[in-house]
Amino acid sequence: MKSNKENLYANIYEIVRLIPEGKVTTYGAIAKAIGLGSGARVVGYAMNASHTENVPAHRVVNRNGQLTGKHHFPHATTMEDLLKKEGVKVVADQIVDFEQHFWDPASLEGEI
DNA sequence: AGCATGACGATCG
DNA sequence: GCGATCGCCATGC
């Protein structure tokens, strides 16, 4: 495996796309899943570029369960609206029972 | 080639 | 417990 940066972003997009409805994950978890380990910022940067892809970036939050990237959506309420629509309760830009809705991408790192 | 920035995370004070 | 700082990796100028 070389430094396939495209593959890197592709991995991120693929993992985010595989997030089940009503589930969420963190930037750090994705970063670790793709091998960056501590490249959570890179994941966030990838999300910023993911607007061109059909990626449910609204299911990705920071490790506190806060909707830190809500301002990057078409509407500031788009993110929490989509999450609520999928069954995830959001209060004060924060996911309720975050660990209950948390989904670990490592669960299918062997299925990709 | 070096500096600055970012949808983060962890540690230090 | 909270605020500030450093580290991490990739991108832009």
Coordinates of C-alpha atoms (C1' of nucleotides) in Angstrom, one line a residue, chain A residues 9 36 38 41-42 45, chain C residues 7-12:
Chain A
Y9 CA -10.3 10.0 0.8
L36 CA -4.2 7.8 10.1
S38 CA -4.4 10.6 14.9
R41 CA -8.2 16.8 11.3
V42 CA -7.6 15.2 7.9
Y45 CA -10.8 18.2 5.9
Chain C
dG7 C1' 0.4 17.2 18.3
dC8 C1' -1.4 15.0 14.2
dC9 C1' -1.8 14.8 8.8
dA10 C1' -3.1 17.0 4.5
dT11 C1' -4.0 21.2 1.7
dG12 C1' -3.3 26.0 0.1

